[in-house]
Structures are given as structure tokens and as C-alpha cells.
mmCIF file of C-alpha atoms in Angstrom:
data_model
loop_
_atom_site.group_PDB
_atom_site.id
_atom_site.type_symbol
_atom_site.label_atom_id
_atom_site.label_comp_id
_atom_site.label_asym_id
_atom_site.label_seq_id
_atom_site.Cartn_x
_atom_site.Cartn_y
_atom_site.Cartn_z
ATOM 1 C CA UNK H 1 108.993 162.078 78.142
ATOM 2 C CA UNK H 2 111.810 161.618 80.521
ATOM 3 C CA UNK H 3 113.456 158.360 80.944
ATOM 4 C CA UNK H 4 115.493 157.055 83.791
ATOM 5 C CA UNK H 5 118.390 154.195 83.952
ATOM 6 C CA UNK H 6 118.073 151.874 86.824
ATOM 7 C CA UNK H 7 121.339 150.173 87.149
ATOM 8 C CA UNK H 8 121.614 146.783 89.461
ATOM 9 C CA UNK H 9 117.592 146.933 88.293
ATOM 10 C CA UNK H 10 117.065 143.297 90.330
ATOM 11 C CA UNK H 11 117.704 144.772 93.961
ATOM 12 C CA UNK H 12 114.994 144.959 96.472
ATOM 13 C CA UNK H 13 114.908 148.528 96.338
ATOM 14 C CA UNK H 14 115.272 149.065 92.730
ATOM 15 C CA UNK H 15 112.269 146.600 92.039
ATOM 16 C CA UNK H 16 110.180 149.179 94.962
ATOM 17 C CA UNK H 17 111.113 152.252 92.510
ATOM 18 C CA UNK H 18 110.193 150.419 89.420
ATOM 19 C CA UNK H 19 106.781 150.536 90.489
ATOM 20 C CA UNK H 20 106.584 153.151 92.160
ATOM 21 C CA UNK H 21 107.529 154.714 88.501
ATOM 22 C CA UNK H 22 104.973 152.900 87.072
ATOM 23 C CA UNK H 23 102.473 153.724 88.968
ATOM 24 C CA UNK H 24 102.812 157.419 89.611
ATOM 25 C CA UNK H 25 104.927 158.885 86.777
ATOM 26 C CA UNK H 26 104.804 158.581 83.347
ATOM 27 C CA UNK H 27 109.238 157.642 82.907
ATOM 28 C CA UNK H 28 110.152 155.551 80.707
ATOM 29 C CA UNK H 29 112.551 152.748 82.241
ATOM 30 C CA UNK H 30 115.650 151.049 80.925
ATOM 31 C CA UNK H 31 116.488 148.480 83.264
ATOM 32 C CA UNK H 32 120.016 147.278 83.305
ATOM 33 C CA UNK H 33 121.408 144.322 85.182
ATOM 34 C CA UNK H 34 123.424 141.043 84.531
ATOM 35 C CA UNK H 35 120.504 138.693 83.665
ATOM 36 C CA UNK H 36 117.738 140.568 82.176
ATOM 37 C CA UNK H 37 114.977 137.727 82.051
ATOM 38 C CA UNK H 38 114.805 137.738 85.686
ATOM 39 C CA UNK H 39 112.709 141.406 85.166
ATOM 40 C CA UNK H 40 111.369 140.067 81.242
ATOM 41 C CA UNK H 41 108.192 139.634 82.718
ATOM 42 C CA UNK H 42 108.125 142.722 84.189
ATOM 43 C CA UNK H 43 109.025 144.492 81.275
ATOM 44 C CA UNK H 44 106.786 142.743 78.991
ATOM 45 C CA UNK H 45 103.843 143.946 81.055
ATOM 46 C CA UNK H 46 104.777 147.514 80.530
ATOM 47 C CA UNK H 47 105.354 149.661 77.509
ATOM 48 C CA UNK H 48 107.036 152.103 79.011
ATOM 49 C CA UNK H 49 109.770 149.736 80.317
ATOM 50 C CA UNK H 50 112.487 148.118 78.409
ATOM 51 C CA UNK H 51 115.286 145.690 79.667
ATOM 52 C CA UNK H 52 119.192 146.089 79.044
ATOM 53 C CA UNK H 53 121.736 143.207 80.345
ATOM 54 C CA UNK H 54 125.248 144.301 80.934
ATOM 55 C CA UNK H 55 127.953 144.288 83.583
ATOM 56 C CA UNK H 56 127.865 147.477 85.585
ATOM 57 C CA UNK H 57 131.738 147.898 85.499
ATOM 58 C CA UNK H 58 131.329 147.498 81.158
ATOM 59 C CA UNK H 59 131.934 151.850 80.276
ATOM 60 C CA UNK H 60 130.848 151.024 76.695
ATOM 61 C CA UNK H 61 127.774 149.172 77.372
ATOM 62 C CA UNK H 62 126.594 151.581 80.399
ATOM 63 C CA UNK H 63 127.462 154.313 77.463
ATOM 64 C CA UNK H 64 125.538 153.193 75.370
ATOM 65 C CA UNK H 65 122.561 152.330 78.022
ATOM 66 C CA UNK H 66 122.709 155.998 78.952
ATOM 67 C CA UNK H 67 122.621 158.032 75.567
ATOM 68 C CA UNK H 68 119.026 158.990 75.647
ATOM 69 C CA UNK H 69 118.189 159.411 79.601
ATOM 70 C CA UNK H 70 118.083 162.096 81.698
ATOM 71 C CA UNK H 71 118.896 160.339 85.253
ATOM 72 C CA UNK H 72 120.945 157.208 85.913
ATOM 73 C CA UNK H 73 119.965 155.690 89.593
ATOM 74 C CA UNK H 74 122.734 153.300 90.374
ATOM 75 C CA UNK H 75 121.436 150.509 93.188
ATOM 76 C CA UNK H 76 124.417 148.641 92.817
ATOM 77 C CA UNK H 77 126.737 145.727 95.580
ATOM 78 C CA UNK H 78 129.736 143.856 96.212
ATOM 79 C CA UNK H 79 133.240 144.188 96.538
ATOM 80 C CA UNK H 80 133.656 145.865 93.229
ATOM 81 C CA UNK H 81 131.371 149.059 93.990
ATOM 82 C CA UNK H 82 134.226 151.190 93.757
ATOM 83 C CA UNK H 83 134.702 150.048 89.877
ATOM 84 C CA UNK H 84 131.498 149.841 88.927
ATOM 85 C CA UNK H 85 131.507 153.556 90.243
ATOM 86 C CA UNK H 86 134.424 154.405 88.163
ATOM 87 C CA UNK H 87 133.211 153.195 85.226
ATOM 88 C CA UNK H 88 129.018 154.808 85.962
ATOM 89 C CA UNK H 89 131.211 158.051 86.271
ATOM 90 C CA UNK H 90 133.415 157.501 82.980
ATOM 91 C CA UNK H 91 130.298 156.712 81.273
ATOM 92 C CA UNK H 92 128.172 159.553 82.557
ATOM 93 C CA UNK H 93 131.086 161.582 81.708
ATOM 94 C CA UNK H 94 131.015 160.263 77.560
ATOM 95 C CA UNK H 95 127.687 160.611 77.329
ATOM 96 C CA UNK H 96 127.644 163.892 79.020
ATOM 97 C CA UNK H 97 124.479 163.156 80.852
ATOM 98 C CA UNK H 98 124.994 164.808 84.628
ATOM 99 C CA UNK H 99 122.169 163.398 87.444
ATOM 100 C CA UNK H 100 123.092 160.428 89.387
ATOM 101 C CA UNK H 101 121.132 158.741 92.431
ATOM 102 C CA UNK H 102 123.765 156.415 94.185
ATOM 103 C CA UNK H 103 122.595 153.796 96.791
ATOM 104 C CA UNK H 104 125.210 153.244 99.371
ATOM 105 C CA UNK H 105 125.374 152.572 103.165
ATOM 106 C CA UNK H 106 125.437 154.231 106.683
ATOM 107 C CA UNK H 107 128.739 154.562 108.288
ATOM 108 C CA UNK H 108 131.226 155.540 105.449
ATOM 109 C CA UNK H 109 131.410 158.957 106.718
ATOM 110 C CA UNK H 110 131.604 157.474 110.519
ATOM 111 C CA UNK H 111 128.678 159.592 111.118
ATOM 112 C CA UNK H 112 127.005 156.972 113.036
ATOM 113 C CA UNK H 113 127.006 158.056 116.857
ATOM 114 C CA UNK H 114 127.305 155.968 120.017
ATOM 115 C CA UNK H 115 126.680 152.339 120.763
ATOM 116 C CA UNK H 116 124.656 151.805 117.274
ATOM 117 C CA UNK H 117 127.216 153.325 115.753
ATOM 118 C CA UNK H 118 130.427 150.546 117.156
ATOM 119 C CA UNK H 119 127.743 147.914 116.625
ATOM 120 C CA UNK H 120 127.338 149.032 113.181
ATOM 121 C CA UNK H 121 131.471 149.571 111.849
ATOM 122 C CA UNK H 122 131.745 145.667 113.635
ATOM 123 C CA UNK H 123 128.863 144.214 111.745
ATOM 124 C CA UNK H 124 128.969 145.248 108.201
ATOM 125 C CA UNK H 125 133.478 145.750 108.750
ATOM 126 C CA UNK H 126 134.728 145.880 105.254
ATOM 127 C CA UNK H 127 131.826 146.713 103.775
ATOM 128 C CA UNK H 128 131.539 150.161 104.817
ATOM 129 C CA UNK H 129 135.024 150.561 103.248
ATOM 130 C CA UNK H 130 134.184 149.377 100.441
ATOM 131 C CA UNK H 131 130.953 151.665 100.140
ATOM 132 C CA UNK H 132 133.293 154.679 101.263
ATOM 133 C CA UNK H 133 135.455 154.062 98.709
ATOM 134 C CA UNK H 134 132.765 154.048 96.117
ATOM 135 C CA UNK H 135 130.921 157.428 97.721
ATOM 136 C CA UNK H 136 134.479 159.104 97.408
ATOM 137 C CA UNK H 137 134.786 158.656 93.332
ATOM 138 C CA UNK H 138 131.119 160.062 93.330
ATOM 139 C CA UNK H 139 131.624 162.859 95.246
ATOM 140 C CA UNK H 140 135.118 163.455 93.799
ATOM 141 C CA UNK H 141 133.139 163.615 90.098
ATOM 142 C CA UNK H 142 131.920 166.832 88.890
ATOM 143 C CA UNK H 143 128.288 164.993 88.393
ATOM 144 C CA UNK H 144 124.952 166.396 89.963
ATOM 145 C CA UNK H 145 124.676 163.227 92.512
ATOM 146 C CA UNK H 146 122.848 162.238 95.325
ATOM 147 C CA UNK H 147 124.154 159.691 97.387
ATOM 148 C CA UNK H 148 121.333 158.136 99.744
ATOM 149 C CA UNK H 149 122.818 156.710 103.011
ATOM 150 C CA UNK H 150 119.878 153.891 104.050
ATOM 151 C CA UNK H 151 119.699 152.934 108.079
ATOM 152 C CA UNK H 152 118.963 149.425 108.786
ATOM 153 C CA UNK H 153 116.587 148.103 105.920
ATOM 154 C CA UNK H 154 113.122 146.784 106.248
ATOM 155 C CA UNK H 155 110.254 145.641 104.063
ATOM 156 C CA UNK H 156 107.497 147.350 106.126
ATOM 157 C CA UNK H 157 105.167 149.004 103.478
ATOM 158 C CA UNK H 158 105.263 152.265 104.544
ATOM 159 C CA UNK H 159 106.777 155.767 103.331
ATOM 160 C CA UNK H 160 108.314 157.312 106.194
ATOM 161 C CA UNK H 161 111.782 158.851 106.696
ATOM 162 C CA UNK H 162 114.016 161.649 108.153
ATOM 163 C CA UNK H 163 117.040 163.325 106.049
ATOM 164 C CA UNK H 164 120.270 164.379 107.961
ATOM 165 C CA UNK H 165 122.874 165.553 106.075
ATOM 166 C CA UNK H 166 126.917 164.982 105.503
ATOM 167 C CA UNK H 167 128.488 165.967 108.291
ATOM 168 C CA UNK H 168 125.634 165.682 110.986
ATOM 169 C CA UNK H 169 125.176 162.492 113.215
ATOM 170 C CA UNK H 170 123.034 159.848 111.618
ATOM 171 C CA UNK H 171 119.832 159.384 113.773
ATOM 172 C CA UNK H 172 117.637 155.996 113.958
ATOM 173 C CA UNK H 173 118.647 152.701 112.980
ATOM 174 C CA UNK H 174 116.459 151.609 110.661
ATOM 175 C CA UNK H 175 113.911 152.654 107.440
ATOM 176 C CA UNK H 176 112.015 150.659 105.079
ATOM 177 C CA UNK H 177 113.163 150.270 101.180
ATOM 178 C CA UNK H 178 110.178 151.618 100.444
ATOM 179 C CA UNK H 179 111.037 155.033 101.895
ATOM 180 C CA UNK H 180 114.060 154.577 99.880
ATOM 181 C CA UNK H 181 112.415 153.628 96.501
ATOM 182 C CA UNK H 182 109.941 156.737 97.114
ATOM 183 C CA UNK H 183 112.914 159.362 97.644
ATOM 184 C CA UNK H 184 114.337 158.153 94.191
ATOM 185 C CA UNK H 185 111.431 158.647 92.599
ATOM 186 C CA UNK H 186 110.907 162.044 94.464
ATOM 187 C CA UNK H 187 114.603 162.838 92.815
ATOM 188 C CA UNK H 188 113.147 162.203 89.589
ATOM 189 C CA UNK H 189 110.397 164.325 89.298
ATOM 190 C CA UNK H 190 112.404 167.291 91.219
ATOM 191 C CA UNK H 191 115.838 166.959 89.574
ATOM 192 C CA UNK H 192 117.071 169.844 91.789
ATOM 193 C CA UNK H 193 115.992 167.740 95.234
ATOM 194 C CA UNK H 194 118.823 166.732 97.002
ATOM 195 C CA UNK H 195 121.376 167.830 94.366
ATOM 196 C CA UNK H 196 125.474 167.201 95.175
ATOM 197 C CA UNK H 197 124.283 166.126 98.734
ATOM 198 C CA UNK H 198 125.063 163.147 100.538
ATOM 199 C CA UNK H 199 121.885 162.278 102.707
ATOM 200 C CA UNK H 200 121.224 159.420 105.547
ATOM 201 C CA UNK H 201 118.067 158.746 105.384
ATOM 202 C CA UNK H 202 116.232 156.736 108.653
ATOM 203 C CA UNK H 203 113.081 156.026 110.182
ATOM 204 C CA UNK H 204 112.190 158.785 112.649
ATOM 205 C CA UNK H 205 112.112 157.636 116.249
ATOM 206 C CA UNK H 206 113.749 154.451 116.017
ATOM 207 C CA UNK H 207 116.701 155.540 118.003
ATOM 208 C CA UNK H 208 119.037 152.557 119.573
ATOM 209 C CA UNK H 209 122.329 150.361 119.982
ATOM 210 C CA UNK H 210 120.597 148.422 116.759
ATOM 211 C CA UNK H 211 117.938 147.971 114.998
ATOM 212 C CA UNK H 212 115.152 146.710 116.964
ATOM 213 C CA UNK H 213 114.734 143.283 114.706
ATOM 214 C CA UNK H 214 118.023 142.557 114.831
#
């Protein structure tokens, strides 16, 4: 039975994927994050599932959180993403375990086109920095990855998203975390989908100079 890693395991979108995995695949989940009894009750409710607290920029503990899995989906924030890459890649690298999911953000690439796309570097500023900075020791890694790009989040429940690739304008502004969670899982059960890419991922049709709910 394969078993996946879900670093930052507490974020919106992580929570989507955990039951999503749950519901439609028979992983097991470790769940790692800084306070673990905010997901105990979560994790009591399902064999399958187990809890892990740690510090994502802690090598030794994400070692040993990783020795027995065979994907690590990182849905980690903040201003210290580009450590807590560092240290997901040193760890990856000790434990010689190779397929990463990264979160990150639209706009690190500056792939974002027109008026959405100024509107976009001035609103989220050093962030997208920050997040490029991170991407970079990913894709600098010799690690099967795939970074996921989100537009504009939502919680609409629905699954529906477009792909464009690095190196191709981003289209839309916006898609729901579900469509994110889903792709994960998608990852998971097709370990070749999506492999060393770098992917925005948006709502089709949702085209403009910002998300409409802005």
C-alpha cells in the first residue's frame, strides 16, 4: 500500500486532498505540521491516517517522516518557503525517496500576461519572490517534482481546471482548491503525471484584470 507525506497538512488545500485520499484511494497518510491535534480528530477517525508534528525546515525530523513513503506533497507558507524547501530537498535527498508535489503561486515565472498580470506582481509583491525563490531550489534539485502554480483561490466545490505549462502565458485568474486538492491526488495515483514540470493551473474561462470576487 502506498503512503503519501502531506507536509503543512492544516492548509485549506491540504485538508481538500486528505479527503479526497480518503475517499477515493486506499494511501495511507502521514500528516505533518506544527500542531498535530488540530488534525487528531481527523486522524483518529481513520486508520489509514496517522499524525506527525514537526517544523518543516527540521531535515532530521522530515527524514525521518519520509523513510517509508513513496510521495511527499509539500503545501507549505511564509517567508521561510525557501528553507523549508531546502531542507524538504536535503531530506528527500537522505532518504533517497524522489516524487515531490510543491504548492506555490502564480507569477514567479512572470508568466502572468496583461493587466491581471501588473495587478497581480502589486498585490501579492514580495510574496511572489519569496515563492520564486522556493520554486528555484526545487527545480534546481535532481527530484521528480511537480510544482502546481494555483490562479486566484476559491472554495467553490467543484473540479474544474486548465494546465499551461512553464514558459506559456498563464490564462484565467482564478480556480477552486478543490481542483487543486484533486490534481494532487491525480499525481498520486499516476506518479508519471506531470513529472519535472512546473504547471499553472486555472479555471477555464475566467479570463480578466482580476479575479472576478476580488
Amino acid at each position: 500500500m502506498a503512503k503519501v507525506l502531506i507536509l503543512g497538512a492544516n492548509g485549506k488545500i491540504a485538508r481538500l486532498a486528505e479527503h479526497i485520499f480518503v475517499d477515493t484511494t486506499d494511501a495511507d497518510l502521514r500528516l505533518y505540521l506544527r500542531n498535530a491535534g488540530r488534525l487528531k480528530d481527523f486522524a483518529d477517525s481513520h486508520k489509514l491516517v496517522e499524525t506527525v508534528e514537526g517544523d518543516a525546515t527540521d531535515v532530521a525530523a522530515l527524514s525521518e517522516s519520509m523513510s517509508d513513503v513513496d510521495m511527499v506533497y509539500a503545501n507549505l507558507a511564509g517567508g521561510n518557503i525557501e528553507d523549508e524547501a531546502k531542507a524538504v530537498v536535503e531530506a528527500m535527498h537522505a532518504e533517497k525517496k524522489t516524487r515531490l508535489v510543491w504548492i506555490s503561486t502564480l507569477g514567479i515565472y512572470d508568466e502572468v500576461p496583461g493587466k491581471f498580470g501588473e495587478w497581480n506582481n502589486k498585490t501579492l509583491g514580495n510574496y511572489i519572490t519569496t515563492y520564486a525563490a522556493a520554486a528555484k531550489v526545487i527545480e534546481d534539485s535532481d527530484l521528480d517534482y511537480t510544482i502546481i502554480r494555483p490562479a486566484w483561490l476559491t472554495d467553490k466545490p467543484e473540479v474544474d481546471y486548465e494546465v499551461t505549462q512553464k514558459g506559456e502565458a498563464f490564462k484565467g485568474t482564478e480556480v477552486s482548491r478543490r481542483s487543486i486538492a484533486q490534481v494532487v491526488v491525480d499525481i498520486f495515483q499516476d506518479p508519471d503525471k506531470f513529472k519535472r514540470e512546473s504547471i499553472g493551473v486555472n479555471k477555464p474561462n475566467t479570463d480578466g484584470d482580476k479575479p472576478a470576487w476580488y
